[in-house]
Amino acid sequence: MRTKPASVIAIYPGSFDPITNGHLDLIERGSALFDKLIVAILRNEEKQALFSVEERTEMLNEVVRCFPNVAVASFDGLLVDYAADRGASVLLRGIRAVSDYEYELQMALMNRRLRPEIETVFLMAGEAHSFISSRLVKEVIGLGGNISGLVPPFVEGRLRKRLLGEPSY
Ligand code: PNS
């Protein structure tokens, strides 16, 4: 029989390239559910990212400052091994739409097969955030569209600088 650990540590993994208000919503809700939440950025050299892991870490640190039980880290290798190393018993993931479900189910079942003692917990994205993705935000701002309210304001500034060459403010 499994018992509840004295302190429940959850890992919220992802690319976060860059963080959106959808991620932030999940971080806020996750921080209220678990004793400690580690937002873990995947270090994946193969995936072409707009921001380096260091830049993404800096942006995440900026937005999680107000949550005392949230930390930012990065990892490579298997997520479940990283979670076990950090003493975590939960993987936190968000689901926006049915289209997310298949991929998330596959990952959750594979992760359970690898380490059954680690549970994946899904939170449904808030309705205001269910259409936001880092990929779409980058595409829209790169084509001159308005993304205000979809990412934290200073992240919008970083995006404008990187994609449109605007000076930082
Ligand atoms: O936000 P993303 O990019 O959809 O996050 C994907 C992530 C980081 C959760 C996934 O790619 C992952 O866990 N990668 C680590 C390698 C691993 O454990 N792969 C097996 C997953 S079943």
PDB file of C-alpha atoms and ligand atoms in Angstrom:
ATOM      1  CA  MET A   1       0.000   0.000   0.000  1.00  0.00           C
ATOM      2  CA  ARG A   2       1.219   3.462  -0.844  1.00  0.00           C
ATOM      3  CA  THR A   3       1.077   6.226   1.698  1.00  0.00           C
ATOM      4  CA  LYS A   4       1.044   9.965   1.303  1.00  0.00           C
ATOM      5  CA  PRO A   5       4.502  11.504   1.697  1.00  0.00           C
ATOM      6  CA  ALA A   6       4.850  14.054   4.505  1.00  0.00           C
ATOM      7  CA  SER A   7       5.583  16.686   1.886  1.00  0.00           C
ATOM      8  CA  VAL A   8       4.161  16.375  -1.610  1.00  0.00           C
ATOM      9  CA  ILE A   9       6.589  17.667  -4.230  1.00  0.00           C
ATOM     10  CA  ALA A  10       5.276  18.123  -7.767  1.00  0.00           C
ATOM     11  CA  ILE A  11       7.201  18.713 -10.984  1.00  0.00           C
ATOM     12  CA  TYR A  12       5.621  20.861 -13.695  1.00  0.00           C
ATOM     13  CA  PRO A  13       7.699  20.018 -16.778  1.00  0.00           C
ATOM     14  CA  GLY A  14       7.684  21.675 -20.173  1.00  0.00           C
ATOM     15  CA  SER A  15       9.504  23.719 -22.776  1.00  0.00           C
ATOM     16  CA  PHE A  16       8.188  27.122 -21.592  1.00  0.00           C
ATOM     17  CA  ASP A  17       9.492  28.848 -24.749  1.00  0.00           C
ATOM     18  CA  PRO A  18       8.332  31.293 -23.471  1.00  0.00           C
ATOM     19  CA  ILE A  19       6.061  31.146 -20.422  1.00  0.00           C
ATOM     20  CA  THR A  20       2.436  32.112 -21.190  1.00  0.00           C
ATOM     21  CA  ASN A  21      -0.418  33.156 -18.932  1.00  0.00           C
ATOM     22  CA  GLY A  22      -1.750  29.613 -19.361  1.00  0.00           C
ATOM     23  CA  HIS A  23       1.423  28.232 -17.734  1.00  0.00           C
ATOM     24  CA  LEU A  24       1.187  30.889 -15.049  1.00  0.00           C
ATOM     25  CA  ASP A  25      -2.397  29.894 -14.251  1.00  0.00           C
ATOM     26  CA  LEU A  26      -1.278  26.291 -13.808  1.00  0.00           C
ATOM     27  CA  ILE A  27       1.660  27.325 -11.616  1.00  0.00           C
ATOM     28  CA  GLU A  28      -0.626  29.369  -9.389  1.00  0.00           C
ATOM     29  CA  ARG A  29      -3.142  26.544  -9.013  1.00  0.00           C
ATOM     30  CA  GLY A  30      -0.414  23.911  -8.593  1.00  0.00           C
ATOM     31  CA  SER A  31       1.281  25.966  -5.890  1.00  0.00           C
ATOM     32  CA  ALA A  32      -1.963  25.879  -3.900  1.00  0.00           C
ATOM     33  CA  LEU A  33      -2.265  22.088  -4.217  1.00  0.00           C
ATOM     34  CA  PHE A  34       1.247  20.848  -3.461  1.00  0.00           C
ATOM     35  CA  ASP A  35       3.771  21.558  -0.728  1.00  0.00           C
ATOM     36  CA  LYS A  36       6.425  22.334  -3.315  1.00  0.00           C
ATOM     37  CA  LEU A  37       6.190  22.852  -7.059  1.00  0.00           C
ATOM     38  CA  ILE A  38       9.264  22.653  -9.281  1.00  0.00           C
ATOM     39  CA  VAL A  39       8.803  24.169 -12.727  1.00  0.00           C
ATOM     40  CA  ALA A  40      11.272  22.143 -14.780  1.00  0.00           C
ATOM     41  CA  ILE A  41      12.449  23.270 -18.222  1.00  0.00           C
ATOM     42  CA  LEU A  42      13.441  20.493 -20.593  1.00  0.00           C
ATOM     43  CA  ARG A  43      17.014  20.945 -21.843  1.00  0.00           C
ATOM     44  CA  ASN A  44      16.617  19.585 -25.336  1.00  0.00           C
ATOM     45  CA  GLU A  45      19.258  20.640 -27.784  1.00  0.00           C
ATOM     46  CA  GLU A  46      17.364  19.053 -30.690  1.00  0.00           C
ATOM     47  CA  LYS A  47      14.324  21.270 -30.356  1.00  0.00           C
ATOM     48  CA  GLN A  48      14.845  24.688 -31.947  1.00  0.00           C
ATOM     49  CA  ALA A  49      13.958  27.121 -29.185  1.00  0.00           C
ATOM     50  CA  LEU A  50      13.517  30.887 -29.472  1.00  0.00           C
ATOM     51  CA  PHE A  51      14.940  31.491 -25.995  1.00  0.00           C
ATOM     52  CA  SER A  52      17.873  29.687 -24.379  1.00  0.00           C
ATOM     53  CA  VAL A  53      17.273  27.618 -21.242  1.00  0.00           C
ATOM     54  CA  GLU A  54      18.996  30.384 -19.258  1.00  0.00           C
ATOM     55  CA  GLU A  55      16.664  33.035 -20.696  1.00  0.00           C
ATOM     56  CA  ARG A  56      13.606  30.882 -20.037  1.00  0.00           C
ATOM     57  CA  THR A  57      14.817  30.245 -16.477  1.00  0.00           C
ATOM     58  CA  GLU A  58      15.208  33.977 -15.914  1.00  0.00           C
ATOM     59  CA  MET A  59      11.706  34.726 -17.243  1.00  0.00           C
ATOM     60  CA  LEU A  60      10.152  31.960 -15.136  1.00  0.00           C
ATOM     61  CA  ASN A  61      12.006  33.116 -12.026  1.00  0.00           C
ATOM     62  CA  GLU A  62      10.600  36.586 -12.570  1.00  0.00           C
ATOM     63  CA  VAL A  63       6.988  35.338 -12.612  1.00  0.00           C
ATOM     64  CA  VAL A  64       7.221  32.765  -9.789  1.00  0.00           C
ATOM     65  CA  ARG A  65       8.820  35.207  -7.346  1.00  0.00           C
ATOM     66  CA  CYS A  66       5.496  35.746  -5.583  1.00  0.00           C
ATOM     67  CA  PHE A  67       5.003  32.006  -4.910  1.00  0.00           C
ATOM     68  CA  PRO A  68       7.234  30.978  -1.991  1.00  0.00           C
ATOM     69  CA  ASN A  69       6.813  27.227  -2.627  1.00  0.00           C
ATOM     70  CA  VAL A  70       7.638  27.352  -6.354  1.00  0.00           C
ATOM     71  CA  ALA A  71      11.146  26.827  -7.734  1.00  0.00           C
ATOM     72  CA  VAL A  72      12.496  26.844 -11.283  1.00  0.00           C
ATOM     73  CA  ALA A  73      14.973  24.269 -12.573  1.00  0.00           C
ATOM     74  CA  SER A  74      15.972  22.502 -15.774  1.00  0.00           C
ATOM     75  CA  PHE A  75      16.519  18.858 -16.595  1.00  0.00           C
ATOM     76  CA  ASP A  76      17.562  16.443 -19.274  1.00  0.00           C
ATOM     77  CA  GLY A  77      17.136  12.688 -19.564  1.00  0.00           C
ATOM     78  CA  LEU A  78      13.978  10.947 -18.441  1.00  0.00           C
ATOM     79  CA  LEU A  79      11.469  13.122 -16.647  1.00  0.00           C
ATOM     80  CA  VAL A  80      10.534  10.391 -14.157  1.00  0.00           C
ATOM     81  CA  ASP A  81      14.190   9.881 -13.198  1.00  0.00           C
ATOM     82  CA  TYR A  82      14.569  13.605 -12.648  1.00  0.00           C
ATOM     83  CA  ALA A  83      11.384  13.608 -10.541  1.00  0.00           C
ATOM     84  CA  ALA A  84      12.659  10.705  -8.427  1.00  0.00           C
ATOM     85  CA  ASP A  85      16.009  12.501  -7.926  1.00  0.00           C
ATOM     86  CA  ARG A  86      14.138  15.552  -6.647  1.00  0.00           C
ATOM     87  CA  GLY A  87      11.963  13.466  -4.313  1.00  0.00           C
ATOM     88  CA  ALA A  88       8.808  14.327  -6.275  1.00  0.00           C
ATOM     89  CA  SER A  89       5.758  12.068  -6.290  1.00  0.00           C
ATOM     90  CA  VAL A  90       3.639  14.067  -8.745  1.00  0.00           C
ATOM     91  CA  LEU A  91       4.015  15.241 -12.353  1.00  0.00           C
ATOM     92  CA  LEU A  92       1.711  18.168 -13.079  1.00  0.00           C
ATOM     93  CA  ARG A  93       0.413  18.756 -16.609  1.00  0.00           C
ATOM     94  CA  GLY A  94      -2.277  20.983 -18.067  1.00  0.00           C
ATOM     95  CA  ILE A  95      -4.875  19.922 -20.618  1.00  0.00           C
ATOM     96  CA  ARG A  96      -6.334  22.613 -22.854  1.00  0.00           C
ATOM     97  CA  ALA A  97      -8.469  20.703 -25.323  1.00  0.00           C
ATOM     98  CA  VAL A  98      -9.310  17.158 -26.391  1.00  0.00           C
ATOM     99  CA  SER A  99      -6.409  17.401 -28.857  1.00  0.00           C
ATOM    100  CA  ASP A 100      -3.946  17.513 -25.924  1.00  0.00           C
ATOM    101  CA  TYR A 101      -5.429  14.388 -24.395  1.00  0.00           C
ATOM    102  CA  GLU A 102      -3.942  11.702 -26.629  1.00  0.00           C
ATOM    103  CA  TYR A 103      -0.348  12.932 -26.274  1.00  0.00           C
ATOM    104  CA  GLU A 104      -0.758  13.494 -22.551  1.00  0.00           C
ATOM    105  CA  LEU A 105      -2.326  10.063 -22.020  1.00  0.00           C
ATOM    106  CA  GLN A 106       0.556   8.385 -23.862  1.00  0.00           C
ATOM    107  CA  MET A 107       3.134  10.237 -21.789  1.00  0.00           C
ATOM    108  CA  ALA A 108       1.321   9.622 -18.514  1.00  0.00           C
ATOM    109  CA  LEU A 109       1.019   5.882 -19.194  1.00  0.00           C
ATOM    110  CA  MET A 110       4.642   5.578 -20.289  1.00  0.00           C
ATOM    111  CA  ASN A 111       5.806   7.512 -17.228  1.00  0.00           C
ATOM    112  CA  ARG A 112       3.648   5.281 -15.006  1.00  0.00           C
ATOM    113  CA  ARG A 113       5.174   2.187 -16.607  1.00  0.00           C
ATOM    114  CA  LEU A 114       8.666   3.542 -15.938  1.00  0.00           C
ATOM    115  CA  ARG A 115       7.966   4.609 -12.355  1.00  0.00           C
ATOM    116  CA  PRO A 116       4.525   3.575 -11.032  1.00  0.00           C
ATOM    117  CA  GLU A 117       5.121   5.396  -7.753  1.00  0.00           C
ATOM    118  CA  ILE A 118       4.983   8.768  -9.541  1.00  0.00           C
ATOM    119  CA  GLU A 119       1.480   9.993 -10.414  1.00  0.00           C
ATOM    120  CA  THR A 120       0.608  12.386 -13.227  1.00  0.00           C
ATOM    121  CA  VAL A 121      -1.979  14.934 -12.141  1.00  0.00           C
ATOM    122  CA  PHE A 122      -3.847  16.888 -14.830  1.00  0.00           C
ATOM    123  CA  LEU A 123      -5.457  20.268 -14.368  1.00  0.00           C
ATOM    124  CA  MET A 124      -7.857  21.574 -16.983  1.00  0.00           C
ATOM    125  CA  ALA A 125      -6.687  24.907 -18.363  1.00  0.00           C
ATOM    126  CA  GLY A 126      -8.822  27.851 -17.285  1.00  0.00           C
ATOM    127  CA  GLU A 127     -11.327  28.728 -20.038  1.00  0.00           C
ATOM    128  CA  ALA A 128      -9.575  32.059 -20.605  1.00  0.00           C
ATOM    129  CA  HIS A 129      -6.343  30.222 -21.365  1.00  0.00           C
ATOM    130  CA  SER A 130      -7.455  27.141 -23.226  1.00  0.00           C
ATOM    131  CA  PHE A 131      -6.363  28.454 -26.646  1.00  0.00           C
ATOM    132  CA  ILE A 132      -2.964  29.853 -25.607  1.00  0.00           C
ATOM    133  CA  SER A 133       0.212  28.097 -26.660  1.00  0.00           C
ATOM    134  CA  SER A 134       3.818  29.329 -26.788  1.00  0.00           C
ATOM    135  CA  ARG A 135       3.944  28.341 -30.462  1.00  0.00           C
ATOM    136  CA  LEU A 136       0.888  30.402 -31.450  1.00  0.00           C
ATOM    137  CA  VAL A 137       1.954  33.378 -29.350  1.00  0.00           C
ATOM    138  CA  LYS A 138       5.315  33.454 -31.187  1.00  0.00           C
ATOM    139  CA  GLU A 139       3.613  33.117 -34.568  1.00  0.00           C
ATOM    140  CA  VAL A 140       1.070  35.873 -33.895  1.00  0.00           C
ATOM    141  CA  ILE A 141       3.528  38.434 -32.517  1.00  0.00           C
ATOM    142  CA  GLY A 142       6.012  37.626 -35.300  1.00  0.00           C
ATOM    143  CA  LEU A 143       3.295  38.515 -37.830  1.00  0.00           C
ATOM    144  CA  GLY A 144       2.397  41.765 -36.068  1.00  0.00           C
ATOM    145  CA  GLY A 145      -0.650  40.534 -34.104  1.00  0.00           C
ATOM    146  CA  ASN A 146      -1.661  41.627 -30.632  1.00  0.00           C
ATOM    147  CA  ILE A 147      -0.737  39.190 -27.835  1.00  0.00           C
ATOM    148  CA  SER A 148      -1.377  41.400 -24.834  1.00  0.00           C
ATOM    149  CA  GLY A 149      -3.016  39.469 -22.017  1.00  0.00           C
ATOM    150  CA  LEU A 150      -1.660  36.158 -23.309  1.00  0.00           C
ATOM    151  CA  VAL A 151       1.802  36.400 -21.739  1.00  0.00           C
ATOM    152  CA  PRO A 152       3.138  38.453 -18.817  1.00  0.00           C
ATOM    153  CA  PRO A 153       3.950  42.027 -20.021  1.00  0.00           C
ATOM    154  CA  PHE A 154       7.719  41.697 -19.621  1.00  0.00           C
ATOM    155  CA  VAL A 155       7.654  38.433 -21.614  1.00  0.00           C
ATOM    156  CA  GLU A 156       5.825  40.322 -24.369  1.00  0.00           C
ATOM    157  CA  GLY A 157       8.688  42.844 -24.269  1.00  0.00           C
ATOM    158  CA  ARG A 158      11.231  40.026 -24.645  1.00  0.00           C
ATOM    159  CA  LEU A 159       9.275  38.588 -27.568  1.00  0.00           C
ATOM    160  CA  ARG A 160       9.055  41.973 -29.278  1.00  0.00           C
ATOM    161  CA  LYS A 161      12.785  42.449 -28.888  1.00  0.00           C
ATOM    162  CA  ARG A 162      13.682  38.970 -30.161  1.00  0.00           C
ATOM    163  CA  LEU A 163      11.192  38.700 -33.017  1.00  0.00           C
ATOM    164  CA  LEU A 164      10.623  42.294 -34.101  1.00  0.00           C
ATOM    165  CA  GLY A 165      13.950  43.845 -33.095  1.00  0.00           C
ATOM    166  CA  GLU A 166      12.211  46.411 -30.882  1.00  0.00           C
ATOM    167  CA  PRO A 167      14.278  47.900 -28.056  1.00  0.00           C
ATOM    168  CA  SER A 168      13.487  46.549 -24.565  1.00  0.00           C
ATOM    169  CA  TYR A 169      11.448  48.748 -22.292  1.00  0.00           C
TER     170      TYR A 169
HETATM  171  O1  PNS B   1       5.579  21.481 -22.825  1.00  0.00           O
HETATM  172  P1  PNS B   1       6.022  20.308 -23.622  1.00  0.00           P
HETATM  173  O2  PNS B   1       7.090  20.694 -24.592  1.00  0.00           O
HETATM  174  O3  PNS B   1       4.865  19.600 -24.278  1.00  0.00           O
HETATM  175  O4  PNS B   1       6.675  19.273 -22.569  1.00  0.00           O
HETATM  176  C1  PNS B   1       7.057  17.986 -22.949  1.00  0.00           C
HETATM  177  C2  PNS B   1       7.823  17.262 -21.821  1.00  0.00           C
HETATM  178  C3  PNS B   1       9.006  18.097 -21.366  1.00  0.00           C
HETATM  179  C4  PNS B   1       6.900  17.027 -20.663  1.00  0.00           C
HETATM  180  C5  PNS B   1       8.283  15.891 -22.397  1.00  0.00           C
HETATM  181  O5  PNS B   1       8.914  16.089 -23.643  1.00  0.00           O
HETATM  182  C6  PNS B   1       9.250  15.160 -21.477  1.00  0.00           C
HETATM  183  O6  PNS B   1       8.883  14.731 -20.407  1.00  0.00           O
HETATM  184  N1  PNS B   1      10.532  15.037 -21.900  1.00  0.00           N
HETATM  185  C7  PNS B   1      11.582  14.423 -21.118  1.00  0.00           C
HETATM  186  C8  PNS B   1      12.064  13.104 -21.707  1.00  0.00           C
HETATM  187  C9  PNS B   1      11.156  11.975 -21.268  1.00  0.00           C
HETATM  188  O7  PNS B   1      11.007  11.677 -20.102  1.00  0.00           O
HETATM  189  N2  PNS B   1      10.527  11.350 -22.278  1.00  0.00           N
HETATM  190  C10 PNS B   1       9.559  10.293 -22.065  1.00  0.00           C
HETATM  191  C11 PNS B   1       8.173  10.878 -21.817  1.00  0.00           C
HETATM  192  S1  PNS B   1       6.964   9.635 -21.682  1.00  0.00           S
END
